[in-house]
CSV table of C-alpha atoms in Angstrom, one decimal:
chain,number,residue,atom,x,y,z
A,209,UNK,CA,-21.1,-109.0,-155.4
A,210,UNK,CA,-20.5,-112.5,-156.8
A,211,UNK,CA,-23.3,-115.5,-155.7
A,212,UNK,CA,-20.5,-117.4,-156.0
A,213,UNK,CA,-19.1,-119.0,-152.5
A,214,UNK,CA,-15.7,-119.2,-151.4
A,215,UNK,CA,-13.9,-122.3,-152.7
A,216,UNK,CA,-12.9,-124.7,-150.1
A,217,UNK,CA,-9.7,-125.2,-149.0
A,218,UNK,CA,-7.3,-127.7,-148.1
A,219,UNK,CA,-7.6,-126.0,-144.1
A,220,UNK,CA,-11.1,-126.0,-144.4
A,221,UNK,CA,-13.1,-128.1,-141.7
A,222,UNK,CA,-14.9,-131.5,-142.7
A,223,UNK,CA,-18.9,-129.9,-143.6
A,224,UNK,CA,-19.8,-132.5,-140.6
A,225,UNK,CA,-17.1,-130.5,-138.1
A,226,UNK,CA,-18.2,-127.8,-136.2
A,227,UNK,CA,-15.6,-126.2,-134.0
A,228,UNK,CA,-16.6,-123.0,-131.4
A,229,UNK,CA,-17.9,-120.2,-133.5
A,230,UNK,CA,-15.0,-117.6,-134.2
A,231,UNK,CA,-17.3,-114.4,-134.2
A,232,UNK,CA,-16.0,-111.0,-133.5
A,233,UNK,CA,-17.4,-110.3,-129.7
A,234,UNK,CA,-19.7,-107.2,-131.2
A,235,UNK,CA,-20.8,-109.6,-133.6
A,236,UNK,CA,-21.5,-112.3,-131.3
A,237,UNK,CA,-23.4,-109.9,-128.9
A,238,UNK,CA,-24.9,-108.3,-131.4
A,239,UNK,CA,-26.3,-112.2,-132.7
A,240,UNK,CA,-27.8,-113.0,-129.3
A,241,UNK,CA,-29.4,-109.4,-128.7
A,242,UNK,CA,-31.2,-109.7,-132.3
A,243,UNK,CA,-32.4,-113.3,-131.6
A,244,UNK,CA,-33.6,-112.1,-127.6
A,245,UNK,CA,-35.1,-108.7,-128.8
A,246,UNK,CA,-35.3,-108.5,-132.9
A,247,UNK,CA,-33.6,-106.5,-134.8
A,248,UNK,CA,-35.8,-103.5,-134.2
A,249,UNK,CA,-36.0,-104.3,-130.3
A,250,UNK,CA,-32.3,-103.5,-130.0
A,251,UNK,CA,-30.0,-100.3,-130.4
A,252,UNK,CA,-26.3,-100.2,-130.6
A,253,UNK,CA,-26.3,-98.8,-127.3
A,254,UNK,CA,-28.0,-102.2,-126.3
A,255,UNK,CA,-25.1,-103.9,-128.1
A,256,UNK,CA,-22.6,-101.9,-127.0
A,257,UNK,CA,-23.5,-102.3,-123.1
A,258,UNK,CA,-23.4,-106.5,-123.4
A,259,UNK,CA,-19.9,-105.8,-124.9
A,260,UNK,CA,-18.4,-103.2,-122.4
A,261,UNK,CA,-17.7,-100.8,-124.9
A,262,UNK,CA,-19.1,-97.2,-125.5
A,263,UNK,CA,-21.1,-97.1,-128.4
A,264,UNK,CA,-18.0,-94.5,-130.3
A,265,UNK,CA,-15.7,-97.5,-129.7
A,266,UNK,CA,-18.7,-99.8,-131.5
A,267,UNK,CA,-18.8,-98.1,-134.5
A,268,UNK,CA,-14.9,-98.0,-134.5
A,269,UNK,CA,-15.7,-101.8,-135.8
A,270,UNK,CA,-18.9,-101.4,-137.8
A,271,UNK,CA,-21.0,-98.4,-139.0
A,272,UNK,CA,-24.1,-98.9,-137.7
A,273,UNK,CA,-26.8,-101.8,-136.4
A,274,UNK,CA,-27.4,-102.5,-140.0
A,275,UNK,CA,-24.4,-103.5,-141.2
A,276,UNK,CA,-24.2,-105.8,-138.3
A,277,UNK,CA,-27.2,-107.7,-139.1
A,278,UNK,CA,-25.9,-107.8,-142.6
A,279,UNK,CA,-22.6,-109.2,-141.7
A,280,UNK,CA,-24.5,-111.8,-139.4
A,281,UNK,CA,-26.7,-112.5,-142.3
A,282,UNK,CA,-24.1,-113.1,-144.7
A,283,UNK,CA,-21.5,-115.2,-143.0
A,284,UNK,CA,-24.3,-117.5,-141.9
A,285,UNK,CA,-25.5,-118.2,-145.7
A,286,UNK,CA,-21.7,-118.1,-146.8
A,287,UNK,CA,-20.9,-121.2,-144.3
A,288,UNK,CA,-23.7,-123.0,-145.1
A,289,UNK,CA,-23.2,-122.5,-148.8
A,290,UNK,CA,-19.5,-123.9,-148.4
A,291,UNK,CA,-21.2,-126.6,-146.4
A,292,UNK,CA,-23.0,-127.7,-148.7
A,293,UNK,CA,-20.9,-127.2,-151.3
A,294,UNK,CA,-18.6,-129.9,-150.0
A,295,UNK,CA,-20.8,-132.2,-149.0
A,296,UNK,CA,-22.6,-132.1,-152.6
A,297,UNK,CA,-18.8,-132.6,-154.0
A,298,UNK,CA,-18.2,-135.6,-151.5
A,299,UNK,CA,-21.1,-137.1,-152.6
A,300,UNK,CA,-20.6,-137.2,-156.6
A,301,UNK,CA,-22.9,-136.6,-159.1
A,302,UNK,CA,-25.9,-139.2,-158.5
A,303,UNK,CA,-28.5,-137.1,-157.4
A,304,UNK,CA,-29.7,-139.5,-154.6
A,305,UNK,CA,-26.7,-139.8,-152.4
A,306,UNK,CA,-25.8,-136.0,-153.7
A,307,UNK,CA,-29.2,-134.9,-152.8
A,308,UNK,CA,-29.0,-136.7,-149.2
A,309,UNK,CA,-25.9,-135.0,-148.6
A,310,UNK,CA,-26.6,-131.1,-148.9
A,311,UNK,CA,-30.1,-131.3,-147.0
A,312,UNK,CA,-27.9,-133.5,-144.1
A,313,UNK,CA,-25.1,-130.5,-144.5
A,314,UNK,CA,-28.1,-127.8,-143.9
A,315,UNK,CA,-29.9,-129.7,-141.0
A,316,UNK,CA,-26.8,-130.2,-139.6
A,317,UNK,CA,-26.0,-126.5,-140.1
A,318,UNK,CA,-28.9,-125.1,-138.6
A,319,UNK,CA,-28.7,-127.5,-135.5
A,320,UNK,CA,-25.0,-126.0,-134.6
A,321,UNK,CA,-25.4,-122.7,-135.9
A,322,UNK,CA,-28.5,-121.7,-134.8
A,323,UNK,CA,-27.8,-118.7,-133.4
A,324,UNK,CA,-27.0,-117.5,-136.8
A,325,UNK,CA,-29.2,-120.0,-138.6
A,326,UNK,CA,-32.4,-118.0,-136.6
A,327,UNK,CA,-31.5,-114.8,-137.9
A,328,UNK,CA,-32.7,-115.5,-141.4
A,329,UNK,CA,-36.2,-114.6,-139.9
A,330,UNK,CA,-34.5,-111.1,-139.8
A,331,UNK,CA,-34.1,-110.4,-143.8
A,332,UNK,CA,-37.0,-108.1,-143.5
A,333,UNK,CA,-34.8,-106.1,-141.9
A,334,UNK,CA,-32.2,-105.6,-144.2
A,335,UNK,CA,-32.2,-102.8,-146.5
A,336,UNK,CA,-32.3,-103.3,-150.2
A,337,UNK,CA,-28.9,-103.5,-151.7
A,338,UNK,CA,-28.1,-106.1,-148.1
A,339,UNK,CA,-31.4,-107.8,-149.0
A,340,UNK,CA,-29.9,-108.0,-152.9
A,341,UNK,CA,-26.9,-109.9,-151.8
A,342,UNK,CA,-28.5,-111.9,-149.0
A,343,UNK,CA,-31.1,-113.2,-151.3
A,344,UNK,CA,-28.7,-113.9,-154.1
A,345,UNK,CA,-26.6,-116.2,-152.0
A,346,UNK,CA,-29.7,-117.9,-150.4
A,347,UNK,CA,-31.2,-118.3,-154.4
A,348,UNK,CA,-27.8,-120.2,-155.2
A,349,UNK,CA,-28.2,-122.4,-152.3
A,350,UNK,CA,-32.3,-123.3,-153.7
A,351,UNK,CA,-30.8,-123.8,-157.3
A,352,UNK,CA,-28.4,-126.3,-155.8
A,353,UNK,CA,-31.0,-128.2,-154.6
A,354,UNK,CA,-33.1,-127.8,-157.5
A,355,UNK,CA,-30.6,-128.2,-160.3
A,356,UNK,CA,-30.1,-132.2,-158.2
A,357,UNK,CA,-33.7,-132.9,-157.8
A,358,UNK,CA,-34.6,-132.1,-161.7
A,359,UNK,CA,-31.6,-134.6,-162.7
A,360,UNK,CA,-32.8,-136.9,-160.1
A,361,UNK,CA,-36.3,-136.4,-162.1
A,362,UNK,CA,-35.0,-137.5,-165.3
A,363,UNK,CA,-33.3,-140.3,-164.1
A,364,UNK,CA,-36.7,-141.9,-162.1
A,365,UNK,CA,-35.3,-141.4,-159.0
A,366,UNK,CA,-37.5,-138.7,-157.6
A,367,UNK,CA,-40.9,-138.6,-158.7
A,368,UNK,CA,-42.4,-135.1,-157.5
A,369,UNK,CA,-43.9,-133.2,-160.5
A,370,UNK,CA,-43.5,-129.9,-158.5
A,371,UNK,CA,-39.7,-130.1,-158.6
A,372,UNK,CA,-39.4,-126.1,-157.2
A,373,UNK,CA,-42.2,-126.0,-155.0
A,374,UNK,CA,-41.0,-129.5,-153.0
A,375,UNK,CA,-37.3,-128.0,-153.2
A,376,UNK,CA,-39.1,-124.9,-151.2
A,377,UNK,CA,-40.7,-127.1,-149.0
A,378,UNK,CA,-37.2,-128.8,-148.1
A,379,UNK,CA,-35.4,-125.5,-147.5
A,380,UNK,CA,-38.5,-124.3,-145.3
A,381,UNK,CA,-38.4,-127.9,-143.5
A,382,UNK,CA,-34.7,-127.5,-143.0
A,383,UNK,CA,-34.5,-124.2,-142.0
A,384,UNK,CA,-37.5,-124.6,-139.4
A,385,UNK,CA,-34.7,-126.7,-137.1
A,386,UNK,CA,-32.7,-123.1,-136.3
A,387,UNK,CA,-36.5,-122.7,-134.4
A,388,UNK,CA,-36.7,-125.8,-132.5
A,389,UNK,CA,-33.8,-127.6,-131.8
A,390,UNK,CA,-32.4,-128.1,-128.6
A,391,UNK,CA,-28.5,-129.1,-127.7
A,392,UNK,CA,-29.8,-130.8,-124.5
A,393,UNK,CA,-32.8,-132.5,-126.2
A,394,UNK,CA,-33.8,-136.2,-126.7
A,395,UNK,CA,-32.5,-136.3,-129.9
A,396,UNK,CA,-28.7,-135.0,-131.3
A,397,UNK,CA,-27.8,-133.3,-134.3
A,398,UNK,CA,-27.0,-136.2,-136.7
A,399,UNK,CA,-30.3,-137.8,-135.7
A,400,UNK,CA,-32.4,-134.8,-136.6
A,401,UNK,CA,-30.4,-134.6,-140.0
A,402,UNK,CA,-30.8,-138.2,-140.5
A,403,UNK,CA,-34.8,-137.9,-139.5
A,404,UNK,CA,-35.2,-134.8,-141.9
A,405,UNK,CA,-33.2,-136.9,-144.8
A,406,UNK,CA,-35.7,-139.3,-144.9
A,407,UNK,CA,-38.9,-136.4,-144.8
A,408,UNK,CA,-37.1,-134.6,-147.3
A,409,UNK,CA,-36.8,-137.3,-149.9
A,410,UNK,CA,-40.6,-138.2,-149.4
A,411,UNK,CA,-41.3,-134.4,-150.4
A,412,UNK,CA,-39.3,-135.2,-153.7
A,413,UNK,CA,-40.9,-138.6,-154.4
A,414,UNK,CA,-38.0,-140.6,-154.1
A,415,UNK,CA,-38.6,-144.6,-154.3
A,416,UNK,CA,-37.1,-145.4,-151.0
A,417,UNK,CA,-39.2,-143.5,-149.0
A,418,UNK,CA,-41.9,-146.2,-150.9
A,419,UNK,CA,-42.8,-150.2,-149.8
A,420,UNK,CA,-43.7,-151.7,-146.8
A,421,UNK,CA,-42.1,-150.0,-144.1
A,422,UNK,CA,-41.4,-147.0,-145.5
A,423,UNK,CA,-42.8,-143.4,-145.2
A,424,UNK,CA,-46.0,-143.5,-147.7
A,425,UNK,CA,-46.9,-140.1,-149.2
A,426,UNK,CA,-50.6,-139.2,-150.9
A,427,UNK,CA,-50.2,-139.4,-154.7
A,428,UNK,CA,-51.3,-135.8,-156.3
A,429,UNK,CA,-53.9,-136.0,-158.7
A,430,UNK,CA,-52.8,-134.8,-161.9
């Protein structure tokens, strides 16, 4: 299976828009018993029942419990790979405002999606040739990141001398919303993203998050 993610399309929603989730009701059901009880904490029979369909009628649709999780799995990391995608290509090739954009597409991601974004706590579930193709799309979306901070690097604009350990630490950051966040909460969607922008560029070294005012980070010794 290719890394590579879907090209947009001229149909394709803005990577700010997020309209009802379109999920196959198994798939749906199956999403909300995995996040109650874990993947392990929930049979098809489980599954089945929330739908109203007997468990023959279930596997009509999908094969087993595993290849549910691995559909979940993938669809989430395909979205927020197009996402991102889109919002890197809005953005143009300066690494600031290009950076800025794909971690506000992937806080914004988890935020809306949650339900899906949550079950990446799950890949230790997936068997080997599922885990392959999961992690091989999640590895594309790291060297997206990566690939922007290393030419922000060489053009001054992001300091950190740890270019893939501060890219990890953004992804882990980002992904940590799916965890927290809260629809009814104090703060919305594009405030979080807009909060975790700012946090994300300190962990790069980036020169706005410097002067008075601003976020001020502990240099690393060398």
């Amino acid at each position: 299976m290719s890394t590579q993610p879907r090209q947009e399309t001229a149909a394709a929603p803005h990577w700010r828009t997020y309209a009802p989730l379109e999920l196959h009701p198994i798939l749906v059901h199956a999403m909300e018993a995995f996040n109650e009880h874990g993947y392990h904490g929930t049979s098809v029979r489980d599954i089945a029942g929330r739908v109203g369909v007997t468990v023959p009628a279930l596997y009509y649709h999908y094969a087993n419990k595993q290849a549910l999780l691995a559909t979940l799995l993938e669809t989430s990391i395909k979205d927020v790979l197009d996402r991102c995608r889109a919002a890197a290509a809005e953005a143009g090739d300066e690494p600031l405002p290009r950076f800025r954009a794909m971690v506000e597409s992937i806080v914004l991601y988890m935020a809306n999606r949650k339900g899906l974004a949550f079950l990446d706590t799950e890949i230790r579930s997936l068997e080997p040739a599922n885990r392959a193709r999961y992690v091989a799309l999640r590895d594309y979306l790291e060297h997206m990141l990566l690939d922007t901070v290393r030419a922000g690097i060489a053009q001054g604009v992001f300091t950190t001398p740890i270019p893939a350990d501060a890219v990890r630490a953004v992804l882990i950051m980002c992904q940590g919303v799916a965890n927290w966040y809260r629809a009814d909460g104090p703060l919305g969607a594009a405030e979080i993203a807009e909060r975790h922008v700012l946090l994300c560029l300190g962990t790069v070294g980036c020169a706005e998050t410097a002067g008075p005012n601003r976020l001020r980070l502990p240099v690393t010794p060398p």
